[in-house]
Amino acid sequence: MNPLPVLVLLPVTGGGLAWLAARIRPHSGRPSARDASWWTVLATLIGETLVLAMVTFHHMDHAGPWLEHFAAPWIPVMGIAFRLDIDGLSLSMIWLSLVLCFLCAFLVPRQDTTGAGTFHFLFLATLTGIIGTFLATDLFLFFFFWELMLVPMFVLIATWGHEDRQRAAMKFFMFTQGSGLVMLLSILGLVMTHYRATGVLTFDYFTLSRTPLSPALSMLLMLGFFVAFAVKLPVVPVHVWLPDAHTQAPTAASVLLAGILLKTGGYGMIRFDVMLFPDAASRFAPVAMALGVVGILYGAWMSCMQDDVKRLIAYGSISHMGFVLSGIFDGSAMGMQGAIVQMLAHGLGTGALFLIAGAIQDRLHTRDMRRIGGLWAAMPRLSGTGLFFAVASLGMPGLGNFVGEFLVLLAIWHASPVIATLAATGLILAAIYALRMVNRIFLAAPRADLRPVRDFPARQMAVFACVMAFMIVLGLYPQPFMTFSTPSPLSVMAMPRPEGSAP
């Protein structure tokens, strides 16, 4: 059995079973959030097993940079197929997605007893859209999965979010849906250009990559894709949906947003902007790198101004994604590798920070750092975990974030020392906001009115310890991850392709 359709369908199938489990519980007449969450855990564990199996078989047979391929007719008259392909970049992003969803299901308190089954179904439906986005090599199918991510996430924020959830959900949907329609116009423009040049109507990624384009048209189509990916990454100034969405979303949705959905923007820029339109991307690179530096500085500066811990982490994500944008458009292999490592490290580190922020809010019913006080004495395990991931976010040597940021800065320096210097200034601001957060939440004198609170149990600490270990390995020995996650070239395929594909 081909594993790619299984990877796509597994989460939504698990979500359907979670929905049923929350309503049909033996020996009980009430829904069970625990039953629903265990189906989510099981679905993500099976998915991770498939991913590890593909990595193992790839190293055993050395088939090529493209690991697996699946294609089935969908709408043949329009040249649309259900086509999936996976390489090291796709596999790395899918692994990150499954790990973060497992952490959410295993670590987030199961207090959402109202509509627990629906919550987990929507959560895993979003994961299906994300995995499909990382696998689709038919542009219509890619757009389908891209849009599939939006509706479940919108409902998660609007229904289970915090006090201003409706406004945050609407802002998220309007920005992402509107930019997605711009991308659709670019997809149709590329398809019709290819049809006029060859007489063949197709949405196949590899075939469309050989479409002859004028410099002006190539730039126009590339910008259409870039707008959609820039909103999702996000890039300043189209970032305004992100702080509210992160702050108002429930904990699991915040982790999904910061850890995975933002990475679909970076993935799209690599797979489509840079690889489909290399000449246009090269000409646009100075603008993209300048936008990346603006994001680095703006996000870090705004993080320094925040008292809401989730809002601080959200603006920090904007800053970190600025490194990703600059590395992708730098044009060098080093910059690309740094951007990918940064996406992996940021996904795990920021996802963990949102889990910790959610745990604090569940226990103290506040996100305001002025009201939290020092938690080290009351919750040493939670505090130590928060300290580790806060230090990771500021780029401590020996941890994954440092590798990604260092590679990007080194690559940018060769292109523009001025831009590299400005980007490095963001690291100083990152140290300020990260250490300020640590001092105010964990190390300050405890508040006199702080009531007794429970610390992380041993099983949760064991899971966090695994994430910490990976961050250390990524920081000390990143080469295997850098080599494996390099995007595969369009001209190199691991298995035969249909007629008309790239050779």
Short mmCIF file of C-alpha atoms in Angstrom, two decimals:
data_model
loop_
_atom_site.label_atom_id
_atom_site.label_comp_id
_atom_site.label_asym_id
_atom_site.label_seq_id
_atom_site.Cartn_x
_atom_site.Cartn_y
_atom_site.Cartn_z
CA MET A 1 0.00 0.00 0.00
CA ASN A 2 1.29 3.44 -0.92
CA PRO A 3 1.85 5.41 2.32
CA LEU A 4 1.09 8.88 0.92
CA PRO A 5 -2.73 8.62 0.72
CA VAL A 6 -2.64 7.00 4.15
CA LEU A 7 -0.73 9.97 5.57
CA VAL A 8 -3.35 12.34 4.16
CA LEU A 9 -6.45 10.39 5.22
CA LEU A 10 -5.18 9.14 8.58
CA PRO A 11 -5.76 12.36 10.58
CA VAL A 12 -9.31 13.01 9.36
CA THR A 13 -10.15 9.33 9.92
CA GLY A 14 -8.79 9.57 13.45
CA GLY A 15 -10.81 12.76 13.90
CA GLY A 16 -13.98 10.97 12.87
CA LEU A 17 -13.28 8.19 15.38
CA ALA A 18 -12.55 10.78 18.06
CA TRP A 19 -15.89 12.43 17.31
CA LEU A 20 -17.66 9.10 17.71
CA ALA A 21 -15.70 8.14 20.82
CA ALA A 22 -16.73 11.33 22.58
CA ARG A 23 -20.38 10.41 22.09
CA ILE A 24 -20.40 6.64 22.45
CA ARG A 25 -18.61 5.70 25.64
CA PRO A 26 -19.26 2.29 27.22
CA HIS A 27 -20.81 2.32 30.67
CA SER A 28 -21.27 6.08 30.62
CA GLY A 29 -23.97 8.40 29.47
CA ARG A 30 -21.81 11.50 29.02
CA PRO A 31 -19.18 12.47 26.41
CA SER A 32 -15.53 11.83 27.24
CA ALA A 33 -12.80 14.29 26.26
CA ARG A 34 -10.21 11.70 27.29
CA ASP A 35 -11.57 9.14 24.81
CA ALA A 36 -11.42 11.69 21.99
CA SER A 37 -7.88 12.79 22.81
CA TRP A 38 -6.55 9.24 22.82
CA TRP A 39 -7.77 8.75 19.26
CA THR A 40 -5.79 11.85 18.33
CA VAL A 41 -2.71 10.44 20.06
CA LEU A 42 -3.14 7.14 18.21
CA ALA A 43 -3.56 8.81 14.80
CA THR A 44 -0.42 10.91 15.25
CA LEU A 45 1.62 7.94 16.50
CA ILE A 46 0.64 5.87 13.46
CA GLY A 47 1.56 8.78 11.22
CA GLU A 48 4.95 9.14 12.89
CA THR A 49 5.54 5.41 12.41
CA LEU A 50 4.86 5.78 8.68
CA VAL A 51 7.25 8.72 8.46
CA LEU A 52 10.02 6.81 10.25
CA ALA A 53 9.44 3.81 7.99
CA MET A 54 9.84 5.97 4.87
CA VAL A 55 13.07 7.43 6.24
CA THR A 56 14.41 3.94 7.00
CA PHE A 57 13.52 2.47 3.60
CA HIS A 58 14.93 5.52 1.84
CA HIS A 59 18.32 5.02 3.50
CA MET A 60 18.22 1.29 2.74
CA ASP A 61 17.49 1.48 -1.00
CA HIS A 62 18.88 4.96 -1.83
CA ALA A 63 16.14 5.36 -4.45
CA GLY A 64 16.72 9.07 -4.97
CA PRO A 65 15.73 12.45 -3.57
CA TRP A 66 12.00 11.85 -4.16
CA LEU A 67 10.98 9.16 -1.71
CA GLU A 68 7.45 8.22 -2.78
CA HIS A 69 4.94 9.04 -5.51
CA PHE A 70 1.20 8.53 -5.85
CA ALA A 71 -1.11 9.60 -8.68
CA ALA A 72 -4.75 8.88 -9.47
CA PRO A 73 -7.13 10.56 -11.94
CA TRP A 74 -9.44 13.14 -10.39
CA ILE A 75 -10.86 15.45 -13.09
CA PRO A 76 -9.07 14.21 -16.23
CA VAL A 77 -10.91 16.52 -18.62
CA MET A 78 -9.30 19.50 -16.83
CA GLY A 79 -5.91 17.86 -16.36
CA ILE A 80 -6.40 17.58 -12.59
CA ALA A 81 -5.05 14.55 -10.74
CA PHE A 82 -4.77 13.46 -7.11
CA ARG A 83 -0.98 13.55 -7.22
CA LEU A 84 1.24 13.34 -4.15
CA ASP A 85 5.04 13.33 -3.94
CA ILE A 86 7.34 13.45 -0.95
CA ASP A 87 10.98 14.42 -0.52
CA GLY A 88 13.12 15.22 2.50
CA LEU A 89 11.65 18.72 2.88
CA SER A 90 8.07 17.46 2.82
CA LEU A 91 8.89 14.61 5.16
CA SER A 92 10.58 16.92 7.67
CA MET A 93 7.58 19.26 7.75
CA ILE A 94 5.12 16.36 8.10
CA TRP A 95 7.18 14.91 10.94
CA LEU A 96 7.11 18.27 12.69
CA SER A 97 3.33 18.48 12.20
CA LEU A 98 2.70 15.03 13.66
CA VAL A 99 5.00 15.59 16.63
CA LEU A 100 3.32 18.88 17.57
CA CYS A 101 -0.17 17.40 17.21
CA PHE A 102 0.89 14.52 19.45
CA LEU A 103 2.18 17.00 22.04
CA CYS A 104 -1.13 18.86 21.94
CA ALA A 105 -3.21 15.71 22.37
CA PHE A 106 -0.98 14.35 25.13
CA LEU A 107 -0.13 17.49 27.09
CA VAL A 108 -3.06 19.91 26.76
CA PRO A 109 -5.44 19.47 29.71
CA ARG A 110 -8.66 17.73 28.74
CA GLN A 111 -10.94 20.42 30.11
CA ASP A 112 -12.85 20.97 26.85
CA THR A 113 -15.63 18.50 27.72
CA THR A 114 -18.18 20.54 25.77
CA GLY A 115 -17.87 19.44 22.17
CA ALA A 116 -14.65 17.48 22.76
CA GLY A 117 -15.28 15.18 19.83
CA THR A 118 -15.95 18.07 17.46
CA PHE A 119 -12.84 19.85 18.73
CA HIS A 120 -10.59 16.88 17.97
CA PHE A 121 -12.25 16.27 14.60
CA LEU A 122 -11.61 19.88 13.53
CA PHE A 123 -8.08 19.73 14.96
CA LEU A 124 -7.24 16.64 12.91
CA ALA A 125 -9.07 17.93 9.83
CA THR A 126 -6.70 20.91 9.95
CA LEU A 127 -3.79 18.47 10.15
CA THR A 128 -5.10 16.68 7.05
CA GLY A 129 -5.04 19.97 5.15
CA ILE A 130 -1.51 20.67 6.35
CA ILE A 131 -0.14 17.24 5.38
CA GLY A 132 -1.90 17.47 2.01
CA THR A 133 -0.29 20.87 1.43
CA PHE A 134 3.15 19.37 2.06
CA LEU A 135 2.50 16.48 -0.35
CA ALA A 136 0.41 17.83 -3.24
CA THR A 137 2.19 18.23 -6.58
CA ASP A 138 -0.96 19.01 -8.54
CA LEU A 139 -1.57 22.75 -8.19
CA PHE A 140 -5.35 22.40 -7.98
CA LEU A 141 -4.96 19.77 -5.28
CA PHE A 142 -2.47 22.01 -3.48
CA PHE A 143 -4.98 24.86 -3.48
CA PHE A 144 -7.68 22.49 -2.23
CA PHE A 145 -5.59 21.45 0.78
CA TRP A 146 -4.43 25.04 1.33
CA GLU A 147 -8.04 26.13 1.73
CA LEU A 148 -8.93 23.03 3.77
CA MET A 149 -6.66 24.28 6.56
CA LEU A 150 -8.63 27.49 7.00
CA VAL A 151 -12.19 26.52 7.87
CA PRO A 152 -11.46 24.06 10.73
CA MET A 153 -8.95 26.50 12.26
CA PHE A 154 -11.46 29.34 11.96
CA VAL A 155 -14.06 27.29 13.86
CA LEU A 156 -11.52 26.21 16.50
CA ILE A 157 -10.64 29.83 17.26
CA ALA A 158 -14.19 31.18 17.04
CA THR A 159 -15.72 28.44 19.22
CA TRP A 160 -13.07 27.45 21.77
CA GLY A 161 -10.99 30.63 21.88
CA HIS A 162 -10.76 33.26 24.59
CA GLU A 163 -12.52 36.55 25.24
CA ASP A 164 -12.09 38.23 21.84
CA ARG A 165 -12.18 35.03 19.79
CA GLN A 166 -14.78 36.07 17.20
CA ARG A 167 -12.82 39.10 16.03
CA ALA A 168 -9.54 37.17 15.96
CA ALA A 169 -11.09 34.29 13.98
CA MET A 170 -12.64 36.63 11.42
CA LYS A 171 -9.38 38.52 10.93
CA PHE A 172 -7.51 35.22 10.45
CA PHE A 173 -10.02 33.98 7.89
CA MET A 174 -10.23 37.20 5.90
CA PHE A 175 -6.48 37.57 5.51
CA THR A 176 -5.75 33.92 4.68
CA GLN A 177 -8.78 33.42 2.43
CA GLY A 178 -8.22 36.65 0.52
CA SER A 179 -4.56 35.92 -0.11
CA GLY A 180 -5.44 32.36 -1.13
CA LEU A 181 -7.66 33.70 -3.89
CA VAL A 182 -4.74 35.77 -5.19
CA MET A 183 -2.71 32.55 -5.36
CA LEU A 184 -5.55 30.85 -7.24
CA LEU A 185 -5.34 33.57 -9.89
CA SER A 186 -1.62 32.88 -10.29
CA ILE A 187 -2.26 29.14 -10.57
CA LEU A 188 -4.85 29.69 -13.29
CA GLY A 189 -2.55 32.15 -15.04
CA LEU A 190 0.29 29.62 -15.10
CA VAL A 191 -2.02 26.82 -16.29
CA MET A 192 -3.50 28.91 -19.11
CA THR A 193 -0.06 30.14 -20.19
CA HIS A 194 1.10 26.53 -20.45
CA TYR A 195 -2.06 25.58 -22.34
CA ARG A 196 -1.55 28.33 -24.91
CA ALA A 197 2.08 27.36 -25.37
CA THR A 198 1.62 23.57 -25.62
CA GLY A 199 -2.08 22.85 -26.11
CA VAL A 200 -2.01 20.67 -22.97
CA LEU A 201 -4.28 21.51 -20.03
CA THR A 202 -2.65 20.35 -16.82
CA PHE A 203 -2.14 21.36 -13.21
CA ASP A 204 0.88 19.07 -12.79
CA TYR A 205 3.64 20.81 -10.83
CA PHE A 206 6.52 19.20 -12.72
CA THR A 207 5.02 19.82 -16.14
CA LEU A 208 4.15 23.44 -15.36
CA SER A 209 7.71 24.05 -14.16
CA ARG A 210 8.81 23.89 -17.82
CA THR A 211 6.34 26.52 -19.02
CA PRO A 212 8.06 29.26 -21.02
CA LEU A 213 7.39 32.61 -19.32
CA SER A 214 8.39 36.16 -20.10
CA PRO A 215 10.25 38.00 -17.31
CA ALA A 216 7.25 40.25 -16.60
CA LEU A 217 4.73 37.40 -16.50
CA SER A 218 7.05 35.26 -14.39
CA MET A 219 7.35 38.05 -11.83
CA LEU A 220 3.58 38.64 -11.80
CA LEU A 221 2.75 34.96 -11.25
CA MET A 222 5.47 34.59 -8.62
CA LEU A 223 4.09 37.56 -6.68
CA GLY A 224 0.63 36.00 -6.66
CA PHE A 225 2.03 32.94 -4.91
CA PHE A 226 4.21 35.12 -2.69
CA VAL A 227 1.23 37.10 -1.35
CA ALA A 228 -0.50 33.96 -0.08
CA PHE A 229 2.67 32.57 1.49
CA ALA A 230 3.64 35.96 2.96
CA VAL A 231 0.31 36.21 4.78
CA LYS A 232 0.71 32.72 6.21
CA LEU A 233 4.41 33.05 7.19
CA PRO A 234 3.65 35.98 8.07
CA VAL A 235 5.58 38.89 6.54
CA VAL A 236 5.25 42.48 7.75
CA PRO A 237 2.95 44.31 6.89
CA VAL A 238 0.45 41.47 6.22
CA HIS A 239 1.03 40.03 9.69
CA VAL A 240 -1.75 41.81 11.56
CA TRP A 241 -3.97 38.74 11.89
CA LEU A 242 -1.33 36.73 13.74
CA PRO A 243 -1.02 38.33 17.23
CA ASP A 244 -4.78 38.26 17.81
CA ALA A 245 -5.19 34.74 16.43
CA HIS A 246 -2.37 33.35 18.57
CA THR A 247 -3.56 35.15 21.69
CA GLN A 248 -7.25 34.24 21.40
CA ALA A 249 -6.89 30.67 20.11
CA PRO A 250 -7.13 27.74 22.53
CA THR A 251 -3.78 26.25 23.44
CA ALA A 252 -3.84 23.40 20.93
CA ALA A 253 -4.82 25.75 18.10
CA SER A 254 -2.06 28.20 19.10
CA VAL A 255 0.49 25.41 18.85
CA LEU A 256 -0.92 24.37 15.47
CA LEU A 257 -0.82 27.96 14.21
CA ALA A 258 2.70 28.81 15.37
CA GLY A 259 4.32 25.43 14.98
CA ILE A 260 2.86 24.28 11.66
CA LEU A 261 0.61 26.70 9.76
CA LEU A 262 3.32 29.34 9.60
CA LYS A 263 5.65 26.71 8.11
CA THR A 264 3.27 26.13 5.20
CA GLY A 265 4.14 29.68 4.16
CA GLY A 266 7.86 28.98 4.24
CA TYR A 267 7.38 25.65 2.49
CA GLY A 268 5.31 27.31 -0.24
CA MET A 269 7.97 29.94 -0.85
CA ILE A 270 10.60 27.23 -1.29
CA ARG A 271 8.53 24.83 -3.39
CA PHE A 272 6.70 27.34 -5.58
CA ASP A 273 8.23 30.84 -5.53
CA VAL A 274 11.88 29.80 -5.64
CA MET A 275 11.64 26.52 -7.56
CA LEU A 276 8.88 27.34 -10.07
CA PHE A 277 10.04 30.89 -10.76
CA PRO A 278 13.80 30.95 -10.03
CA ASP A 279 14.58 33.95 -12.21
CA ALA A 280 11.74 36.06 -10.82
CA ALA A 281 12.63 35.01 -7.26
CA SER A 282 16.23 36.07 -7.84
CA ARG A 283 15.13 39.51 -9.05
CA PHE A 284 12.72 39.85 -6.14
CA ALA A 285 15.28 38.68 -3.56
CA PRO A 286 16.46 42.15 -2.37
CA VAL A 287 12.87 43.14 -1.58
CA ALA A 288 12.14 39.84 0.16
CA MET A 289 15.32 40.02 2.25
CA ALA A 290 14.53 43.61 3.24
CA LEU A 291 11.03 42.53 4.30
CA GLY A 292 12.63 39.71 6.29
CA VAL A 293 14.85 42.14 8.21
CA VAL A 294 11.88 44.44 8.86
CA GLY A 295 10.03 41.46 10.30
CA ILE A 296 12.98 40.46 12.47
CA LEU A 297 13.31 43.91 14.01
CA TYR A 298 9.61 44.74 14.21
CA GLY A 299 8.61 41.42 15.75
CA ALA A 300 11.39 41.51 18.33
CA TRP A 301 10.69 45.15 19.23
CA MET A 302 6.97 44.49 19.67
CA SER A 303 7.72 41.44 21.81
CA CYS A 304 9.67 43.68 24.18
CA MET A 305 6.53 45.81 24.64
CA GLN A 306 4.11 43.01 25.59
CA ASP A 307 2.69 42.04 28.99
CA ASP A 308 0.49 39.23 27.62
CA VAL A 309 2.73 36.15 27.45
CA LYS A 310 0.96 34.62 24.43
CA ARG A 311 1.15 37.91 22.55
CA LEU A 312 4.86 38.14 23.34
CA ILE A 313 5.44 34.66 21.88
CA ALA A 314 3.32 35.57 18.83
CA TYR A 315 5.39 38.65 17.99
CA GLY A 316 8.53 36.60 18.60
CA SER A 317 7.30 34.22 15.89
CA ILE A 318 7.12 37.11 13.43
CA SER A 319 10.74 37.91 14.23
CA HIS A 320 11.90 34.32 13.81
CA MET A 321 10.04 33.93 10.52
CA GLY A 322 11.93 36.97 9.24
CA PHE A 323 15.07 34.81 9.33
CA VAL A 324 13.22 32.15 7.34
CA LEU A 325 12.15 34.65 4.66
CA SER A 326 15.66 36.09 4.34
CA GLY A 327 17.27 32.65 4.16
CA ILE A 328 14.88 31.37 1.48
CA PHE A 329 15.47 34.31 -0.87
CA ASP A 330 19.19 34.61 -0.17
CA GLY A 331 19.81 32.38 -3.17
CA SER A 332 22.46 30.17 -1.56
CA ALA A 333 22.27 26.59 -0.32
CA MET A 334 23.47 27.76 3.10
CA GLY A 335 20.63 30.27 3.43
CA MET A 336 18.07 27.66 2.38
CA GLN A 337 19.41 25.11 4.87
CA GLY A 338 19.38 27.72 7.62
CA ALA A 339 15.76 28.62 6.84
CA ILE A 340 14.68 24.97 7.01
CA VAL A 341 16.53 24.33 10.29
CA GLN A 342 14.97 27.52 11.68
CA MET A 343 11.49 26.29 10.73
CA LEU A 344 12.06 22.97 12.51
CA ALA A 345 13.57 24.56 15.63
CA HIS A 346 10.98 27.34 15.79
CA GLY A 347 8.12 24.88 15.36
CA LEU A 348 9.22 22.77 18.32
CA GLY A 349 10.43 25.63 20.53
CA THR A 350 7.51 28.01 20.03
CA GLY A 351 5.02 25.14 20.17
CA ALA A 352 6.45 24.20 23.56
CA LEU A 353 6.28 27.82 24.76
CA PHE A 354 2.60 28.01 23.82
CA LEU A 355 1.96 24.76 25.69
CA ILE A 356 3.66 26.23 28.76
CA ALA A 357 1.73 29.51 28.41
CA GLY A 358 -1.48 27.50 28.15
CA ALA A 359 -0.59 25.52 31.27
CA ILE A 360 0.00 28.76 33.18
CA GLN A 361 -3.31 30.20 32.01
CA ASP A 362 -5.16 27.01 32.98
CA ARG A 363 -3.70 27.16 36.48
CA LEU A 364 -3.69 30.92 37.19
CA HIS A 365 -6.44 32.08 34.79
CA THR A 366 -4.33 34.92 33.42
CA ARG A 367 -1.84 35.60 30.64
CA ASP A 368 -0.69 38.92 32.12
CA MET A 369 2.95 38.61 33.24
CA ARG A 370 2.38 41.44 35.74
CA ARG A 371 -0.10 39.25 37.61
CA ILE A 372 1.75 35.94 37.39
CA GLY A 373 4.79 36.62 39.57
CA GLY A 374 7.63 34.17 40.26
CA LEU A 375 6.59 30.55 39.71
CA TRP A 376 9.91 28.80 40.28
CA ALA A 377 9.24 27.85 43.89
CA ALA A 378 5.68 26.69 43.23
CA MET A 379 6.27 24.97 39.86
CA PRO A 380 9.97 24.16 39.39
CA ARG A 381 9.37 21.64 36.58
CA LEU A 382 7.23 23.99 34.52
CA SER A 383 9.62 26.86 35.22
CA GLY A 384 12.72 24.89 34.24
CA THR A 385 11.03 23.77 31.02
CA GLY A 386 9.97 27.32 30.23
CA LEU A 387 13.49 28.58 30.90
CA PHE A 388 14.96 26.04 28.45
CA PHE A 389 12.67 26.96 25.57
CA ALA A 390 12.93 30.70 26.27
CA VAL A 391 16.73 30.43 26.08
CA ALA A 392 16.37 28.39 22.89
CA SER A 393 14.22 31.12 21.31
CA LEU A 394 16.91 33.78 21.88
CA GLY A 395 19.43 31.70 19.90
CA MET A 396 21.58 30.06 22.56
CA PRO A 397 24.56 28.19 20.98
CA GLY A 398 24.11 24.44 21.21
CA LEU A 399 20.37 24.58 20.47
CA GLY A 400 18.52 24.33 17.16
CA ASN A 401 17.52 27.98 16.79
CA PHE A 402 21.15 29.09 16.90
CA VAL A 403 22.09 26.87 13.97
CA GLY A 404 19.30 28.18 11.77
CA GLU A 405 19.90 31.83 12.59
CA PHE A 406 23.69 31.53 12.27
CA LEU A 407 23.45 29.89 8.84
CA VAL A 408 21.02 32.53 7.61
CA LEU A 409 23.13 35.40 8.93
CA LEU A 410 26.30 33.94 7.41
CA ALA A 411 24.57 33.50 4.06
CA ILE A 412 23.10 37.01 4.12
CA TRP A 413 26.50 38.50 5.00
CA HIS A 414 27.90 37.35 1.67
CA ALA A 415 24.99 39.06 -0.12
CA SER A 416 24.70 42.24 1.99
CA PRO A 417 26.69 42.98 5.17
CA VAL A 418 24.30 45.83 5.97
CA ILE A 419 21.22 43.57 5.94
CA ALA A 420 23.09 40.93 7.96
CA THR A 421 24.06 43.52 10.59
CA LEU A 422 20.50 44.75 10.92
CA ALA A 423 19.21 41.18 11.19
CA ALA A 424 21.76 40.42 13.92
CA THR A 425 20.38 43.35 15.91
CA GLY A 426 17.19 41.37 16.20
CA LEU A 427 19.07 38.77 18.24
CA ILE A 428 19.87 41.42 20.84
CA LEU A 429 16.19 42.32 21.09
CA ALA A 430 15.35 38.60 21.27
CA ALA A 431 17.57 38.24 24.31
CA ILE A 432 15.81 41.22 25.93
CA TYR A 433 12.26 39.95 25.49
CA ALA A 434 13.09 36.31 26.26
CA LEU A 435 14.98 37.09 29.47
CA ARG A 436 12.33 39.65 30.47
CA MET A 437 9.70 36.93 30.13
CA VAL A 438 11.78 34.47 32.16
CA ASN A 439 12.39 36.98 34.94
CA ARG A 440 8.79 38.15 35.23
CA ILE A 441 7.15 34.72 35.08
CA PHE A 442 9.65 32.39 36.72
CA LEU A 443 12.45 34.15 38.60
CA ALA A 444 10.75 37.17 40.18
CA ALA A 445 9.68 37.11 43.80
CA PRO A 446 6.47 35.08 44.13
CA ARG A 447 3.28 37.03 44.69
CA ALA A 448 1.92 36.96 48.20
CA ASP A 449 -1.54 36.01 46.96
CA LEU A 450 -0.31 33.16 44.74
CA ARG A 451 -2.50 30.18 45.52
CA PRO A 452 -1.14 26.59 45.48
CA VAL A 453 -0.87 25.26 41.93
CA ARG A 454 0.09 21.87 40.53
CA ASP A 455 3.35 21.41 38.66
CA PHE A 456 3.93 19.36 35.51
CA PRO A 457 3.52 15.64 36.29
CA ALA A 458 6.33 13.22 35.50
CA ARG A 459 4.80 11.88 32.28
CA GLN A 460 4.47 15.38 30.82
CA MET A 461 8.04 16.15 31.78
CA ALA A 462 9.16 12.97 30.02
CA VAL A 463 7.54 14.16 26.78
CA PHE A 464 9.03 17.65 27.10
CA ALA A 465 12.42 16.06 27.82
CA CYS A 466 12.27 14.29 24.44
CA VAL A 467 11.62 17.61 22.69
CA MET A 468 14.51 19.21 24.60
CA ALA A 469 16.79 16.35 23.60
CA PHE A 470 15.93 16.85 19.93
CA MET A 471 16.59 20.59 20.20
CA ILE A 472 20.03 19.82 21.65
CA VAL A 473 20.82 17.25 18.95
CA LEU A 474 19.69 19.70 16.26
CA GLY A 475 21.96 22.32 17.80
CA LEU A 476 25.03 20.13 18.23
CA TYR A 477 24.83 17.86 15.17
CA PRO A 478 22.57 19.46 12.55
CA GLN A 479 24.23 18.06 9.42
CA PRO A 480 21.98 14.96 8.99
CA PHE A 481 18.86 17.11 9.22
CA MET A 482 20.31 19.71 6.85
CA THR A 483 21.21 17.07 4.28
CA PHE A 484 17.98 15.12 4.46
CA SER A 485 15.59 18.09 4.42
CA THR A 486 17.10 19.77 1.35
CA PRO A 487 14.34 20.24 -1.26
CA SER A 488 14.67 17.92 -4.24
CA PRO A 489 15.31 19.48 -7.65
CA LEU A 490 12.50 19.40 -10.18
CA SER A 491 14.63 17.56 -12.73
CA VAL A 492 15.49 14.62 -10.47
CA MET A 493 12.78 12.06 -9.82
CA ALA A 494 13.00 8.83 -7.89
CA MET A 495 10.52 6.90 -10.04
CA PRO A 496 9.03 7.06 -13.54
CA ARG A 497 6.75 10.00 -14.25
CA PRO A 498 3.73 10.28 -16.52
CA GLU A 499 4.37 11.52 -20.03
CA GLY A 500 4.90 15.25 -20.10
CA SER A 501 6.58 15.42 -16.67
CA ALA A 502 10.02 16.81 -16.08
CA PRO A 503 12.72 14.30 -17.08
#
